[in-house]
Short mmCIF file of C-alpha atoms in Angstrom, two decimals:
data_model
loop_
_atom_site.label_atom_id
_atom_site.label_comp_id
_atom_site.label_asym_id
_atom_site.label_seq_id
_atom_site.Cartn_x
_atom_site.Cartn_y
_atom_site.Cartn_z
CA MET A 20 155.98 65.10 -46.48
CA VAL A 21 156.79 68.70 -46.38
CA THR A 22 157.77 70.56 -49.59
CA ALA A 23 158.81 73.91 -50.38
CA ASP A 24 155.57 74.53 -52.21
CA ASP A 25 153.84 74.14 -48.87
CA PHE A 26 154.98 77.73 -47.99
CA GLY A 27 153.04 79.18 -51.04
CA THR A 28 154.20 81.51 -53.78
CA TYR A 29 153.09 85.15 -53.51
CA LYS A 30 153.44 88.15 -55.46
CA THR A 31 156.21 90.29 -54.16
CA SER A 32 157.23 94.02 -54.22
CA TRP A 33 160.90 93.08 -55.01
CA CYS A 34 162.70 94.42 -57.85
CA PRO A 35 163.45 91.79 -60.51
CA GLY A 36 167.02 90.20 -59.93
CA CYS A 37 166.73 91.05 -56.15
CA GLY A 38 168.76 88.69 -54.01
CA ASN A 39 165.94 88.41 -51.74
CA PHE A 40 164.26 85.79 -54.20
CA GLY A 41 167.38 83.43 -53.80
CA ILE A 42 167.03 83.63 -49.93
CA ILE A 43 163.34 83.24 -49.71
CA ALA A 44 163.63 80.01 -51.88
CA ALA A 45 166.62 78.74 -49.73
CA VAL A 46 164.53 79.26 -46.47
CA LYS A 47 161.70 77.29 -47.76
CA GLN A 48 163.89 74.61 -49.09
CA ALA A 49 165.73 74.14 -45.75
CA LEU A 50 162.29 74.18 -43.79
CA ALA A 51 161.08 71.35 -46.40
CA GLU A 52 164.32 69.34 -46.06
CA GLU A 53 164.01 69.51 -42.39
CA GLY A 54 160.14 68.51 -42.51
CA ILE A 55 159.28 71.65 -40.66
CA ALA A 56 155.65 72.34 -41.60
CA PRO A 57 154.47 76.08 -41.90
CA ASN A 58 152.39 75.74 -38.77
CA GLU A 59 155.73 74.59 -36.95
CA ALA A 60 157.69 77.57 -37.67
CA LEU A 61 157.77 81.46 -36.62
CA VAL A 62 159.47 84.00 -38.97
CA VAL A 63 160.03 87.32 -37.13
CA SER A 64 161.26 90.36 -39.07
CA GLY A 65 161.72 94.12 -38.86
CA ILE A 66 161.27 96.78 -41.34
CA GLY A 67 162.85 96.95 -44.97
CA GLN A 68 162.49 95.13 -48.14
CA ALA A 69 164.40 92.03 -46.61
CA ALA A 70 161.77 92.24 -43.58
CA LYS A 71 158.99 91.79 -46.04
CA LEU A 72 160.20 88.05 -46.61
CA PRO A 73 157.41 86.39 -44.13
CA HIS A 74 154.54 88.38 -45.97
CA TYR A 75 155.52 86.13 -48.90
CA MET A 76 155.34 82.66 -47.14
CA ARG A 77 152.60 80.75 -45.63
CA VAL A 78 153.88 80.54 -42.30
CA ASN A 79 153.45 81.93 -38.67
CA PHE A 80 155.09 85.51 -38.85
CA PHE A 81 155.48 88.63 -36.77
CA ASN A 82 156.53 91.84 -38.64
CA GLY A 83 157.74 94.13 -35.77
CA LEU A 84 159.62 97.55 -35.53
CA HIS A 85 162.76 98.59 -37.34
CA GLY A 86 165.55 96.64 -35.72
CA ARG A 87 163.27 95.10 -33.26
CA ALA A 88 162.96 91.45 -34.59
CA LEU A 89 165.35 89.98 -32.14
CA PRO A 90 163.54 90.76 -28.96
CA VAL A 91 160.26 89.60 -30.19
CA ALA A 92 161.79 86.47 -31.34
CA GLN A 93 163.51 85.88 -27.97
CA GLY A 94 160.19 86.30 -26.26
CA ALA A 95 158.51 83.94 -28.57
CA ARG A 96 161.24 81.39 -27.92
CA LEU A 97 160.66 81.78 -24.24
CA ALA A 98 157.02 81.12 -24.61
CA ASN A 99 157.00 78.36 -27.12
CA ARG A 100 160.11 76.17 -27.62
CA ARG A 101 158.14 73.98 -29.83
CA LEU A 102 158.37 76.30 -32.58
CA LYS A 103 161.29 76.64 -35.00
CA ILE A 104 161.96 80.44 -34.88
CA LEU A 105 163.86 82.08 -37.85
CA VAL A 106 164.63 85.83 -37.76
CA THR A 107 164.93 87.63 -41.04
CA SER A 108 165.81 91.08 -41.72
CA GLY A 109 168.28 93.21 -43.41
CA ASP A 110 171.75 94.60 -42.55
CA GLY A 111 170.51 97.99 -41.79
CA CYS A 112 167.56 96.67 -39.57
CA THR A 113 169.79 94.11 -37.92
CA TYR A 114 173.31 95.58 -37.43
CA GLY A 115 172.06 99.24 -37.68
CA GLU A 116 168.88 100.05 -35.49
CA GLY A 117 169.03 96.82 -34.09
CA GLY A 118 172.77 96.77 -33.28
CA ASN A 119 172.53 96.49 -29.47
CA HIS A 120 169.82 93.62 -29.74
CA PHE A 121 172.12 91.83 -32.07
CA LEU A 122 175.02 91.94 -29.36
CA ALA A 123 172.86 91.17 -26.73
CA ALA A 124 171.06 88.18 -28.51
CA ILE A 125 174.76 86.70 -29.14
CA ARG A 126 175.48 87.04 -25.27
CA ARG A 127 172.24 85.14 -24.51
CA ASN A 128 172.61 82.53 -26.77
CA MET A 129 168.91 81.87 -27.23
CA ASP A 130 167.99 78.94 -29.81
CA LEU A 131 167.20 81.02 -32.89
CA THR A 132 168.35 81.13 -36.56
CA VAL A 133 169.20 84.69 -37.58
CA ILE A 134 169.37 85.16 -41.36
CA VAL A 135 170.51 88.64 -42.38
CA HIS A 136 169.94 89.70 -46.01
CA ASP A 137 173.53 91.68 -46.30
CA ASN A 138 173.06 93.99 -49.38
CA GLN A 139 175.39 96.68 -47.95
CA ILE A 140 172.90 99.40 -48.46
CA TYR A 141 169.48 100.60 -47.50
CA GLY A 142 167.07 99.52 -50.10
CA LEU A 143 163.73 100.47 -48.69
CA THR A 144 165.17 104.11 -48.09
CA LYS A 145 166.52 104.45 -51.67
CA GLY A 146 170.24 103.89 -51.07
CA GLN A 147 171.68 105.47 -48.06
CA ALA A 148 174.82 103.62 -46.57
CA SER A 149 174.05 100.94 -44.26
CA PRO A 150 176.52 99.61 -41.48
CA THR A 151 178.05 97.02 -43.98
CA THR A 152 178.65 99.54 -46.70
CA MET A 153 182.33 99.70 -47.66
CA SER A 154 184.40 102.75 -46.64
CA GLU A 155 184.52 105.58 -49.45
CA GLN A 156 181.75 103.83 -51.43
CA VAL A 157 179.52 106.43 -53.07
CA THR A 158 176.00 106.19 -52.60
CA LYS A 159 172.91 108.38 -53.18
CA ALA A 160 172.92 109.98 -49.64
CA GLN A 161 176.86 109.98 -49.42
CA PRO A 162 177.98 111.47 -52.79
CA TRP A 163 181.46 112.29 -51.46
CA GLY A 164 181.74 108.61 -50.05
CA VAL A 165 181.27 106.55 -47.01
CA ALA A 166 183.47 107.97 -44.28
CA SER A 167 182.82 105.26 -41.66
CA GLU A 168 184.54 101.92 -41.50
CA ALA A 169 182.20 99.11 -42.55
CA PHE A 170 180.69 96.81 -39.73
CA ASN A 171 181.83 93.29 -40.05
CA PRO A 172 179.00 91.10 -38.47
CA VAL A 173 180.55 87.79 -38.80
CA ALA A 174 184.04 89.10 -37.18
CA VAL A 175 182.15 90.45 -34.45
CA ALA A 176 179.99 87.44 -33.77
CA VAL A 177 183.12 85.08 -33.75
CA ALA A 178 184.74 87.61 -31.33
CA MET A 179 181.67 87.41 -29.16
CA ASN A 180 181.75 83.71 -29.15
CA ALA A 181 178.56 83.13 -30.99
CA GLY A 182 177.51 79.31 -31.10
CA PHE A 183 177.16 79.29 -35.04
CA VAL A 184 178.62 81.74 -37.64
CA ALA A 185 178.22 81.57 -41.30
CA ARG A 186 178.29 83.65 -44.29
CA GLY A 187 176.27 82.70 -47.57
CA PHE A 188 175.60 84.08 -51.08
CA SER A 189 172.07 84.34 -52.36
CA GLY A 190 173.32 83.32 -55.80
CA MET A 191 174.27 79.87 -54.45
CA GLN A 192 170.72 78.78 -53.61
CA ALA A 193 171.80 75.09 -52.62
CA HIS A 194 174.80 76.05 -50.58
CA LEU A 195 172.63 78.81 -48.72
CA ALA A 196 169.81 76.39 -48.10
CA ASP A 197 172.35 73.77 -46.36
CA LEU A 198 173.87 76.61 -44.23
CA ILE A 199 170.50 77.54 -43.10
CA ARG A 200 169.62 73.89 -42.25
CA GLN A 201 172.93 73.62 -40.20
CA ALA A 202 171.92 76.87 -38.29
CA MET A 203 168.46 75.57 -37.47
CA ASN A 204 169.92 72.25 -36.18
CA HIS A 205 172.31 74.23 -33.93
CA GLU A 206 171.21 74.44 -30.41
CA GLY A 207 171.79 78.14 -29.42
CA PHE A 208 172.10 81.52 -31.55
CA ALA A 209 172.94 81.00 -35.09
CA LEU A 210 173.89 83.69 -37.46
CA VAL A 211 173.82 83.36 -41.22
CA ASP A 212 175.06 86.38 -43.07
CA VAL A 213 173.96 86.37 -46.58
CA LEU A 214 175.45 88.50 -49.12
CA GLN A 215 173.04 89.65 -51.77
CA PRO A 216 172.88 92.21 -54.85
CA CYS A 217 170.48 95.21 -54.45
CA VAL A 218 169.83 95.77 -58.19
CA SER A 219 168.36 99.18 -57.80
CA PHE A 220 170.79 101.01 -55.12
CA ASN A 221 173.96 99.28 -54.82
CA LYS A 222 175.84 99.51 -58.35
CA VAL A 223 179.11 98.32 -56.63
CA ASN A 224 178.33 94.94 -54.82
CA THR A 225 176.31 93.45 -57.90
CA GLN A 226 175.49 89.81 -58.79
CA ALA A 227 178.46 89.48 -60.73
CA TRP A 228 180.69 91.36 -57.89
CA TYR A 229 179.85 88.67 -55.68
CA ARG A 230 179.86 85.69 -58.02
CA GLU A 231 183.61 86.68 -58.96
CA ARG A 232 184.69 86.63 -55.28
CA CYS A 233 182.60 84.07 -53.27
CA TYR A 234 184.13 80.82 -52.74
CA GLU A 235 183.19 77.82 -50.47
CA LEU A 236 185.56 77.16 -47.56
CA PRO A 237 187.90 74.35 -48.17
CA PRO A 238 187.38 71.14 -46.50
CA GLU A 239 190.51 71.55 -44.29
CA HIS A 240 189.01 74.89 -42.34
CA ASP A 241 188.07 73.79 -38.89
CA PRO A 242 185.05 75.76 -37.63
CA THR A 243 185.87 75.07 -34.06
CA ASP A 244 189.16 76.79 -34.52
CA ARG A 245 188.36 80.41 -33.34
CA THR A 246 191.63 81.82 -34.46
CA ALA A 247 191.18 80.38 -38.25
CA ALA A 248 187.40 81.38 -37.96
CA MET A 249 188.33 85.07 -37.27
CA ALA A 250 190.89 85.14 -40.24
CA ARG A 251 188.29 83.91 -42.51
CA ALA A 252 185.69 86.36 -41.28
CA TRP A 253 188.26 89.25 -42.05
CA GLU A 254 188.64 87.85 -45.48
CA PHE A 255 186.59 90.17 -47.61
CA GLY A 256 187.65 92.00 -50.91
CA GLU A 257 188.86 90.26 -53.98
CA ARG A 258 188.24 86.79 -52.19
CA ILE A 259 185.16 86.07 -49.93
CA PRO A 260 184.85 82.86 -48.26
CA ILE A 261 181.33 81.38 -47.73
CA GLY A 262 180.20 78.69 -45.53
CA VAL A 263 180.33 77.89 -41.54
CA LEU A 264 183.20 80.01 -40.18
CA TYR A 265 182.76 79.16 -36.70
CA ARG A 266 180.86 76.91 -34.22
CA THR A 267 181.11 76.17 -30.67
CA ASP A 268 178.72 74.96 -28.07
CA ARG A 269 177.50 77.03 -25.21
CA PRO A 270 174.70 76.61 -22.77
CA THR A 271 171.42 78.23 -24.08
CA PHE A 272 169.87 80.95 -22.32
CA GLU A 273 166.55 79.25 -21.86
CA SER A 274 168.51 76.14 -20.34
CA ARG A 275 169.52 77.89 -17.20
CA PHE A 276 165.89 78.37 -16.00
CA ARG A 277 164.10 75.54 -14.35
CA HIS A 278 160.65 76.95 -14.76
CA LEU A 279 160.95 76.79 -18.50
CA GLU A 280 161.38 72.93 -18.32
CA GLY A 281 158.30 70.89 -19.12
CA PRO A 282 155.67 72.11 -21.38
CA PRO A 283 156.16 75.37 -23.22
CA LEU A 284 154.76 78.32 -21.18
CA ALA A 285 152.29 79.04 -24.10
CA GLU A 286 150.64 75.51 -23.26
CA ARG A 287 150.23 75.92 -19.39
CA GLU A 288 147.21 77.16 -17.60
CA GLU A 289 147.89 80.66 -16.22
CA ASP A 290 148.08 80.62 -12.38
CA ARG A 291 146.31 83.89 -11.31
CA ALA A 292 147.02 83.42 -7.60
CA ALA A 293 150.83 82.96 -7.99
CA LEU A 294 150.82 85.90 -10.17
CA GLU A 295 149.24 88.07 -7.58
CA ARG A 296 151.54 86.69 -4.88
CA ILE A 297 154.58 87.94 -6.86
CA MET A 298 153.06 91.26 -7.78
CA MET A 299 152.30 91.68 -4.07
CA HIS A 300 155.84 91.09 -3.24
CA TYR A 301 156.71 94.30 -4.83
CA ALA A 302 153.87 96.28 -3.29
#
């Protein structure tokens, strides 16, 4: 039986009270409840405090370049479909530097679970505005306030017909773990945008700020109703709904290619003669 303890406990460089603690606990809990052992999972991340998460777990992981977690994860998915692949990075890494990869990944719809630590600030670089920082919010790097509109990742994901779109809160660990479990069980691209406080560099969106506003979606919310999902996605301010906003079934990218059927590519013998024939075709 797999337990959360199987993923280890390590000393971190996160600040006391950081929302990342709630997220890593929820990730471990979700993996354990699904019976996924450390050697059966791969966690891919980019750069940032959030991207350090796989450093603090006993699991296969790849820590890549800033904003480049998704291309690596998609390559891994094509190579080895037996692995449960999770992507964890911050809002800056995923929606800023990795913004185009985020859009492309939604379009492709590979079977990945993407967990974004959304603290609405760049923590590693000491408090500059991220794509999700609210308009006019004062930060260390924007002392006159943020001049741009905030990026709404869940609304964009719903608009692009992503297969699974959820919003969670790091302060509600059991609820978040359940969202991650549902995302892992969805066949296709699954986004879990997790609101979390940055206790050092975001003095607006604090633990108390989120706790006062976040509420669970009511049972009557129908996640297959795209219009209703979009309305919930834009609800952000005095009230913030958390839960599964939207879900739909689309063919996965990998299901469209017959040569990916059968054993994973990573387990097959290489065919050098076939490779040479293909290369010579372009000579």
